Coordinates of C-alpha atoms in Angstrom, one line a residue:
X1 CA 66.6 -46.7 -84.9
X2 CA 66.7 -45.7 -80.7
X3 CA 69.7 -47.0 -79.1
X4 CA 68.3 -50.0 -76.4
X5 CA 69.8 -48.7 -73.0
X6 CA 72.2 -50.2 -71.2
X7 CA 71.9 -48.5 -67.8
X8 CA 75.3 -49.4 -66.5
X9 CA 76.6 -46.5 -68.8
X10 CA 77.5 -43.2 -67.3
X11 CA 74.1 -41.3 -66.7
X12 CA 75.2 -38.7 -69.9
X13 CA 75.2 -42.1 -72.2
X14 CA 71.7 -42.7 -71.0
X15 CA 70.3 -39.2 -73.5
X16 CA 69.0 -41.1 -77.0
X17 CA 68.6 -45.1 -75.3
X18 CA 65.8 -46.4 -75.0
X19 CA 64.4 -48.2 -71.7
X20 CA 63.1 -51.3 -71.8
X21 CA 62.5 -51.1 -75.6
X22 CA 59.5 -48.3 -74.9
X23 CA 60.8 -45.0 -72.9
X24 CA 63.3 -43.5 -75.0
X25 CA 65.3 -40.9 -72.7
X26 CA 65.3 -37.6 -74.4
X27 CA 66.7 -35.4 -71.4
X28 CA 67.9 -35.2 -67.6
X29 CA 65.6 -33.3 -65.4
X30 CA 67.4 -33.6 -62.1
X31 CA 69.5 -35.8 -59.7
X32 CA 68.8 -36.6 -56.3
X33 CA 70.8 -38.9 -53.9
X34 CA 68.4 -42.0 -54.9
X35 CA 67.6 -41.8 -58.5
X36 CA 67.8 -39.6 -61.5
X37 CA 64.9 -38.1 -63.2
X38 CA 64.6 -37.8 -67.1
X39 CA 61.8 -36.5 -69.8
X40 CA 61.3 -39.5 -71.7
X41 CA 59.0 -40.4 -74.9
X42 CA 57.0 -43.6 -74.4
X43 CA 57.3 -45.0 -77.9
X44 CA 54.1 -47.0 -77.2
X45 CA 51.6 -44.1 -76.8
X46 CA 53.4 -41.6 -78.2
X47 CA 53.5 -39.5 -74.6
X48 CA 56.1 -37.8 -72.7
X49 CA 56.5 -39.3 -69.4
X50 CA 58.7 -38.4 -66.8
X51 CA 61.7 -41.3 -65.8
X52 CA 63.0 -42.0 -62.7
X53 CA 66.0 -44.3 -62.8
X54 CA 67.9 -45.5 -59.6
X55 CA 71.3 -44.2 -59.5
X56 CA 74.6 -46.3 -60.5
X57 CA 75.4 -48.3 -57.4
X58 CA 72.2 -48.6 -55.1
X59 CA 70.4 -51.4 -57.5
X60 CA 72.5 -53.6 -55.5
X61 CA 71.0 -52.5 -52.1
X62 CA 68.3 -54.1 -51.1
X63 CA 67.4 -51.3 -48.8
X64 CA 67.6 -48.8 -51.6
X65 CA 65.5 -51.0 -54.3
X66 CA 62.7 -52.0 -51.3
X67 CA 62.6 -47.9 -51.1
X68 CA 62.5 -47.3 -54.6
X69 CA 59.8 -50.3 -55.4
X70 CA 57.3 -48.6 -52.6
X71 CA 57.6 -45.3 -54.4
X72 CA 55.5 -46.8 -57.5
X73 CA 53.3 -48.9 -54.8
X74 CA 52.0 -45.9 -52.7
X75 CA 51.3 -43.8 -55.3
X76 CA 49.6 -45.8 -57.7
X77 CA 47.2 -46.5 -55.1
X78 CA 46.8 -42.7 -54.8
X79 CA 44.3 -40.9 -57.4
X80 CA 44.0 -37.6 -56.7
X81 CA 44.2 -34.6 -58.2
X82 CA 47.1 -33.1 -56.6
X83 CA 49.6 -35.8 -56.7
X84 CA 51.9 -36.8 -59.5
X85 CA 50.3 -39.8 -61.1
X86 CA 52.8 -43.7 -61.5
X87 CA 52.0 -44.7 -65.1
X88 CA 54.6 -47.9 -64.5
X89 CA 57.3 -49.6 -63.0
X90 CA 59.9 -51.7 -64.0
X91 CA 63.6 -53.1 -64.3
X92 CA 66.1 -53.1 -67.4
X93 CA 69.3 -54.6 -67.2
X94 CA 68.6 -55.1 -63.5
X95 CA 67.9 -51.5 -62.8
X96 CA 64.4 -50.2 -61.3
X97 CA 62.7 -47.3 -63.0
X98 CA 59.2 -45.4 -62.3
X99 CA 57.3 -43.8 -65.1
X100 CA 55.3 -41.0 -64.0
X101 CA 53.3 -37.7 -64.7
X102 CA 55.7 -35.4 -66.7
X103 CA 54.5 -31.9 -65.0
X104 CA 55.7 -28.9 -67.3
X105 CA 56.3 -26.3 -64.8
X106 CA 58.3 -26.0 -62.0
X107 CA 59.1 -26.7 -58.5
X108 CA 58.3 -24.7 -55.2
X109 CA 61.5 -23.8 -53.8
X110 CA 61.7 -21.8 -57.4
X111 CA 58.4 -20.1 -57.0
X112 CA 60.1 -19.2 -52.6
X113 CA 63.1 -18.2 -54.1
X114 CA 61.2 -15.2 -57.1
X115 CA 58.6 -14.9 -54.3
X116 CA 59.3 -15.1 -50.6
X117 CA 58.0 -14.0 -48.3
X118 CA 54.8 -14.1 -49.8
X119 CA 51.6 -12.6 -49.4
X120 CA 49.8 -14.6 -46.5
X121 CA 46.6 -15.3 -48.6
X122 CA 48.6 -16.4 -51.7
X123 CA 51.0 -18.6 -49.3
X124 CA 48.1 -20.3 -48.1
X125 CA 46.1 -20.7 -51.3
X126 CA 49.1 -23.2 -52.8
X127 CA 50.2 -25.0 -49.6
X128 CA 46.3 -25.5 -49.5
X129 CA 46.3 -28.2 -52.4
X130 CA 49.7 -30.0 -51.3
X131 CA 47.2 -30.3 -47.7
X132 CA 44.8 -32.1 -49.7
X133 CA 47.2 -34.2 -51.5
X134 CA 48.9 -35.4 -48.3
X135 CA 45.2 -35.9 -46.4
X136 CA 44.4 -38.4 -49.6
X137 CA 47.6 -40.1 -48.6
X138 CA 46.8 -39.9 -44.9
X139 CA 43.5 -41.4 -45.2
X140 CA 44.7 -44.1 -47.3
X141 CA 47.5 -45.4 -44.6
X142 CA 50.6 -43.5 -46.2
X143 CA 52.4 -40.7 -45.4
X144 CA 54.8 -39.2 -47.4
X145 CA 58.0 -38.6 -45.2
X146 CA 59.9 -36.1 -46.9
X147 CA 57.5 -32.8 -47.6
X148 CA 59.8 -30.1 -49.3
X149 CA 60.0 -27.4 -51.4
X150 CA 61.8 -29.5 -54.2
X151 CA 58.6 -32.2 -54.6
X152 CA 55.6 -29.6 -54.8
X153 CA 55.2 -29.0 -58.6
X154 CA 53.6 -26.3 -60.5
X155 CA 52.4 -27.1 -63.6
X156 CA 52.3 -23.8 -66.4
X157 CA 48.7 -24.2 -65.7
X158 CA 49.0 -23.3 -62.1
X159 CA 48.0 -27.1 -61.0
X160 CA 49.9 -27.7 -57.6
X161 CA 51.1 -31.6 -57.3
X162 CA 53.1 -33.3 -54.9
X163 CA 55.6 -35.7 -56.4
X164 CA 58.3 -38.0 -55.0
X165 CA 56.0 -40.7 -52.8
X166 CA 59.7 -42.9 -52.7
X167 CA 59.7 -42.6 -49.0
X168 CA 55.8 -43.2 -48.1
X169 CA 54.7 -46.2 -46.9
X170 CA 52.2 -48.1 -45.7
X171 CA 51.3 -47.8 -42.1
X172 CA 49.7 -49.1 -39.3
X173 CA 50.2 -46.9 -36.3
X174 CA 54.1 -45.9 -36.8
X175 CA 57.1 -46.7 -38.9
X176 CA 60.5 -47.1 -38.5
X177 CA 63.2 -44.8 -40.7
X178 CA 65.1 -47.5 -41.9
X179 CA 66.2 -50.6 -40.7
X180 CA 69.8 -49.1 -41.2
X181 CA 69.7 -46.1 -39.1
X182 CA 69.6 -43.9 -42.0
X183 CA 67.9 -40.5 -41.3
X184 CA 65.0 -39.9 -43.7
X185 CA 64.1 -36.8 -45.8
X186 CA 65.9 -33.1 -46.3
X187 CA 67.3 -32.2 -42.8
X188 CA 65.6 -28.3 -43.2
X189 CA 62.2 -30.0 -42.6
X190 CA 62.7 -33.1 -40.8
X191 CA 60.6 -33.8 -38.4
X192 CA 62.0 -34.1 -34.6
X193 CA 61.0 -37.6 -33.8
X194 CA 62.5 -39.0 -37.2
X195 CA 65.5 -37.5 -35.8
X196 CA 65.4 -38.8 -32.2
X197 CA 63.2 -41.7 -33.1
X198 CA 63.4 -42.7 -36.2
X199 CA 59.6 -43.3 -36.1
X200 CA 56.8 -41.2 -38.5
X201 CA 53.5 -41.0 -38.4
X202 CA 50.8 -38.2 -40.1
X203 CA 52.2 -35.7 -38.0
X204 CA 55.1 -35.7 -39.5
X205 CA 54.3 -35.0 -42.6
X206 CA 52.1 -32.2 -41.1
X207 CA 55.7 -30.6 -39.3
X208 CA 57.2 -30.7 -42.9
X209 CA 54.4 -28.9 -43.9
X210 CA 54.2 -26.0 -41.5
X211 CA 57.9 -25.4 -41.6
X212 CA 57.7 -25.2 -45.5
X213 CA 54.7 -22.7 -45.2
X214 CA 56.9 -20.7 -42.2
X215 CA 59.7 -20.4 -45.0
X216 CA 56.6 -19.2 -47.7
X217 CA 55.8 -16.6 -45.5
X218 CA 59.1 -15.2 -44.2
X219 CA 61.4 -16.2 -46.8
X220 CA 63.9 -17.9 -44.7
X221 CA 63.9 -21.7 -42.8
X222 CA 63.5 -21.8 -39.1
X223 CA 65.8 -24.3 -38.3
X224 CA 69.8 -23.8 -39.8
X225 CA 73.1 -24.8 -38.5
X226 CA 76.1 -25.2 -40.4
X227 CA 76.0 -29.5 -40.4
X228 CA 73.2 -31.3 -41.0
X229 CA 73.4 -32.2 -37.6
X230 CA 73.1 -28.7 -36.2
X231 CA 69.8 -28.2 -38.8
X232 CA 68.4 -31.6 -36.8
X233 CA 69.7 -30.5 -33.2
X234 CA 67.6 -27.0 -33.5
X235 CA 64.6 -29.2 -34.8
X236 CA 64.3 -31.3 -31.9
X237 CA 65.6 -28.6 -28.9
X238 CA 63.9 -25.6 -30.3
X239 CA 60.4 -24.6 -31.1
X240 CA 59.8 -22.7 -34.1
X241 CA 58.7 -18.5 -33.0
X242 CA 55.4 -16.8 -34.4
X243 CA 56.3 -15.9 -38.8
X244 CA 54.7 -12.7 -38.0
X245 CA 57.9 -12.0 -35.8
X246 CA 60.4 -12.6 -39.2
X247 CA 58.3 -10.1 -41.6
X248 CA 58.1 -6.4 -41.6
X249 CA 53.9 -5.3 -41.8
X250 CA 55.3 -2.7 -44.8
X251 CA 57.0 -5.1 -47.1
X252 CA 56.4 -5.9 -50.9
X253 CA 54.2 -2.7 -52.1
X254 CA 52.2 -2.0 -48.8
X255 CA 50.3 -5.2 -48.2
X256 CA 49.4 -6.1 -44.5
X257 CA 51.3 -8.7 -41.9
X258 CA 50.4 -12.1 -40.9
X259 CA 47.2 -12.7 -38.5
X260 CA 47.3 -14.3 -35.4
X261 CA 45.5 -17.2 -36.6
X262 CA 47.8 -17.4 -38.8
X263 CA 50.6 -18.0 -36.8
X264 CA 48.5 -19.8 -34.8
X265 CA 48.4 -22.4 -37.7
X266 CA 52.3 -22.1 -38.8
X267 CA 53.3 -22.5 -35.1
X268 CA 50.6 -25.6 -34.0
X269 CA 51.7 -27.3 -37.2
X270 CA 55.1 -27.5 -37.0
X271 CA 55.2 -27.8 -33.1
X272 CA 58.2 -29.9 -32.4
X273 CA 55.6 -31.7 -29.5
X274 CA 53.9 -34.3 -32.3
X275 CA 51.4 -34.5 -29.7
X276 CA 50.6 -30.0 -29.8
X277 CA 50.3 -30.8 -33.5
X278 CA 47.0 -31.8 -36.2
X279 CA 46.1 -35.2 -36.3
X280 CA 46.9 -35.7 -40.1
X281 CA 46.4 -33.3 -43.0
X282 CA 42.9 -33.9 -43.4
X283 CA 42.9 -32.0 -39.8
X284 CA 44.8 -29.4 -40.7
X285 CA 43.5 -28.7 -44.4
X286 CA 40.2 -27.5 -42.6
X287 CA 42.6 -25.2 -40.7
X288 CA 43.7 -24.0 -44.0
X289 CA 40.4 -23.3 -45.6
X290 CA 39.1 -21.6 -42.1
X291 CA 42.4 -19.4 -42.5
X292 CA 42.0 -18.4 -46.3
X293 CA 38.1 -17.4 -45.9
X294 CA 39.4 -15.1 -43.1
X295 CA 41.4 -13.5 -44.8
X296 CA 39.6 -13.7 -48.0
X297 CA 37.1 -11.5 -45.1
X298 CA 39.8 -9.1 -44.2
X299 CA 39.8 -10.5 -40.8
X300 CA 43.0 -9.1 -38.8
X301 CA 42.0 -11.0 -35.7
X302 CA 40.1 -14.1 -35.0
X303 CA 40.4 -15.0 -31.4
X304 CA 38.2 -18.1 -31.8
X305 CA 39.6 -19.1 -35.2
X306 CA 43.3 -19.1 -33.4
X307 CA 41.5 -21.5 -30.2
X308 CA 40.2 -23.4 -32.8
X309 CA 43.8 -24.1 -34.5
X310 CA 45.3 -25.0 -31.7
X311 CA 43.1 -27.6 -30.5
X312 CA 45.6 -30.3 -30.5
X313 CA 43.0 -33.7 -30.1
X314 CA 43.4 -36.9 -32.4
X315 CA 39.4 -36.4 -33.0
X316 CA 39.3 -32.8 -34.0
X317 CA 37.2 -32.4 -37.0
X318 CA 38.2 -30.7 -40.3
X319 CA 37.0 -26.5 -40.3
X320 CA 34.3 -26.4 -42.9
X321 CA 34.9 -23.2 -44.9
X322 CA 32.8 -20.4 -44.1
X323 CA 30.8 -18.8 -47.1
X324 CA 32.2 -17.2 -49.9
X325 CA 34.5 -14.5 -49.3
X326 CA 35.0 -10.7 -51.0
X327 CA 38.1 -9.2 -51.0
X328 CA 41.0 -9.4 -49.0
X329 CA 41.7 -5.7 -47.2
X330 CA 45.6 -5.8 -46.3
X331 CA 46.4 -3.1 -43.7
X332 CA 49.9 -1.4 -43.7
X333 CA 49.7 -0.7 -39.6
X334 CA 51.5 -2.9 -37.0
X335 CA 49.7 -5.7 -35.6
X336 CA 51.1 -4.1 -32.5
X337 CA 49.7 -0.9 -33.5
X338 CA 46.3 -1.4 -35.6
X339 CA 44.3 1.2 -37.4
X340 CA 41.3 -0.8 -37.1
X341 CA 39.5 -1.0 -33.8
X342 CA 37.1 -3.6 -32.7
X343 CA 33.6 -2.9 -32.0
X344 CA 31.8 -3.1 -29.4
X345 CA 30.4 -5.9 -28.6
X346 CA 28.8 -5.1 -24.7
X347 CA 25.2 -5.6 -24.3
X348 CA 23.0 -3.4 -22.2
X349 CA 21.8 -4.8 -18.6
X350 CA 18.4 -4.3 -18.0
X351 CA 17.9 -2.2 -14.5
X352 CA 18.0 -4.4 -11.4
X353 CA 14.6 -5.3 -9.9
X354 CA 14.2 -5.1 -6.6
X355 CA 11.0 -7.9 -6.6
X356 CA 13.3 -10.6 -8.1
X357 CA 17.1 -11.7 -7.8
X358 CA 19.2 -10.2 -11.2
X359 CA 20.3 -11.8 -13.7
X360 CA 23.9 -11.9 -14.7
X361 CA 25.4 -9.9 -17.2
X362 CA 26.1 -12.3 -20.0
X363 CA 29.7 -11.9 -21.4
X364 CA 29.9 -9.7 -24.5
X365 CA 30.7 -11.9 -27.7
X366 CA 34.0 -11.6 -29.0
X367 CA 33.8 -10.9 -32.7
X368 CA 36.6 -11.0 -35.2
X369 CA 39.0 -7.7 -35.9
X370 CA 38.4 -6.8 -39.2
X371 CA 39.7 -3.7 -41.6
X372 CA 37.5 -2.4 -44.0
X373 CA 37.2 -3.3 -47.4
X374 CA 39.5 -2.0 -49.8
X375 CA 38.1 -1.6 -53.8
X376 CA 41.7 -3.3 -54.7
X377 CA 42.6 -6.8 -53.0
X378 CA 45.8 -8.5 -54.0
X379 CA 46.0 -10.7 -56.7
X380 CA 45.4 -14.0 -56.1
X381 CA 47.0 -14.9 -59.4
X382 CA 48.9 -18.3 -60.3
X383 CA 52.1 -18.9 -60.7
X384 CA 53.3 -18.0 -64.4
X385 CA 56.8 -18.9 -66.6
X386 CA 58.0 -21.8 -67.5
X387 CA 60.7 -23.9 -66.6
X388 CA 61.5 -27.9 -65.5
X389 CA 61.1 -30.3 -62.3
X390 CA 64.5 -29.8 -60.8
X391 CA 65.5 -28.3 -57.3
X392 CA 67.0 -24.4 -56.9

């Protein structure tokens, strides 16, 4: 017969109980400064469930429980694809817990760590569905508030989902941090008016999620110190520089460098001027898809993709994704020094008449830069291996 828990035991006595006479805990996942996470078996429909238990000595905060509680609010009102699903919520011996989606997998900041820095294609294609999980969040009043490495899960299956919706809530226009002064979410991707503020909004979230893809594509964060408060000073005094500046254009087996729409997008994104960045994700997932069919096209330069990612006003409208794209055509030159060479795009002036007034020479058309096609694109594989939902 399962032990019934009593949750004021040390967190190794909770392996074996059994939570609220239905989620027996079978083992610990991972700890964060809130709550800990288990796999647990839900006795009642014989599932395994994910368990989030607030830690020893926070149930007694009301702070702490009002932050835990909105977790299971905001995202139970999400249903989408790409985010962790809240089967329920509840208390035992005074003590809130969440049940959610167990995802078999693991975390981002694993797949950085084997990966980084990544192919620019590939980086894109998996911050692409966390985009779409924060724009459903976004248009339903909610942002997230801490975007990381550590709460993007990868299911064996290669399913990307964004977890961890304890700090989201509801808003209006703005929120405040906390009514305590504490500083919320991971100090490497903070963004600057949390810091100076302690107000967030969409474009928040959207920071978080350009500095995250930054570290995809270089394989290091922008913003370090040797305090926390060093990380948050640099966040708020200095602005992120171009990813393609962080990479060599010969690393990892020959493939190509990073676009300048590309950097475009990294460096609009997580502008530390809210105002220079995308409205919300919805805004800046259209970037995203405009991005990946570029370079899905072997496009090195876009000059009017990169004007279109910087436009920085609240009524921008999502890129649609151009047609289907062949294969991606890395080159191994500079950006500084390309192989490829545009074409040319001047028109021929008819002769000047000498009966009429001439007509000006339209402009020529600036077309994209693009390499040729190679037989042999990179894979755009999923992430394989096993292994659990717990930081690196």
């Amino acid at each position: 017969m399962p032990r019934r828990s009593v949750l004021t035991t040390e967190r190794s006595g909770l392996i074996g109980h059994v939570i609220d006479d239905r989620y027996q805990v079978v083992k610990k996942l991972a700890r964060g400064g809130m709550a800990t996470v288990y796999v647990a078996h839900d006795l009642r429909l014989s599932r395994t469930v994910a368990l989030k238990v607030m830690n020893e000595g926070l149930g007694e905060s009301g702070d702490f429980t009002q932050r835990f509680d909105a977790e299971a609010r905001a995202a139970a009102h999400l249903s989408h694809p790409n985010v962790v699903s809240v089967f329920d919520q509840g208390s035992d011996e005074g003590r809130p817990y969440i049940v959610m989606e167990y995802v078999q997998g693991f975390t981002l900041r694993q797949l950085i760590t084997r990966e980084a820095p990544m192919d620019p294609r590939r980086a894109i294609e998996l911050i692409e569905p966390v985009a779409a999980a924060l724009a459903a969040a976004h248009t339903a009043g909610l942002i997230h508030r801490d975007v990381k490495p550590e709460n993007v899960l990868i299911s064996d299956r290669g399913q990307v989902k964004v977890a961890d919706f304890g700090l989201a809530r509801a808003v209006t226009a703005h929120t405040s941090a906390s009514t305590t002064g504490l500083v919320i979410g991971t100090v490497s991707y903070i963004a600057p008016e949390l810091v100076t503020k302690g107000h967030a909004d969409a474009r928040s979230d959207v920071y978080s999620l350009g500095i995250v893809l930054y570290e995809m594509l270089t394989g290091r964060k922008p913003h370090t110190g040797d305090t926390p408060i060093q990380v948050a000073y640099s966040h708020v005094h200095n602005q992120i520089t171009a990813p393609s500046l962080e990479v060599s254009t010969t690393w990892r087996d020959g493939r190509g460098g990073i676009p300048p729409y590309v950097d475009a997008l990294v460096t609009t994104a997580a502008s530390r001027d809210r105002m220079h960045r995308p409205a919300d994700a919805g805004v800046l997932l259209g970037h995203l898809r405009a991005a990946r069919d570029a370079l899905g096209r072997g496009v090195l330069d876009d000059p009017e993709l990169s004007a279109r990612v910087r436009r920085t006003d609240a009524g921008a409208a999502p890129v649609r994704p151009a047609p289907a794209a062949r294969g991606w055509a890395p080159s191994g030159s500079s950006r500084r020094s390309r192989r490829c060479r545009p074409r040319s795009t001047s028109r021929p002036t008819a002769p000047r008449s000498t009966a009429t007034a001439p007509r000006p020479t339209p402009p020529p058309r600036r077309t994209p830069r693009r390499c040729p096609r190679s037989p042999s694109a990179p894979s755009a594989r999923g992430p394989g291996g096993a292994g659990s939902w717990r930081s690196s």
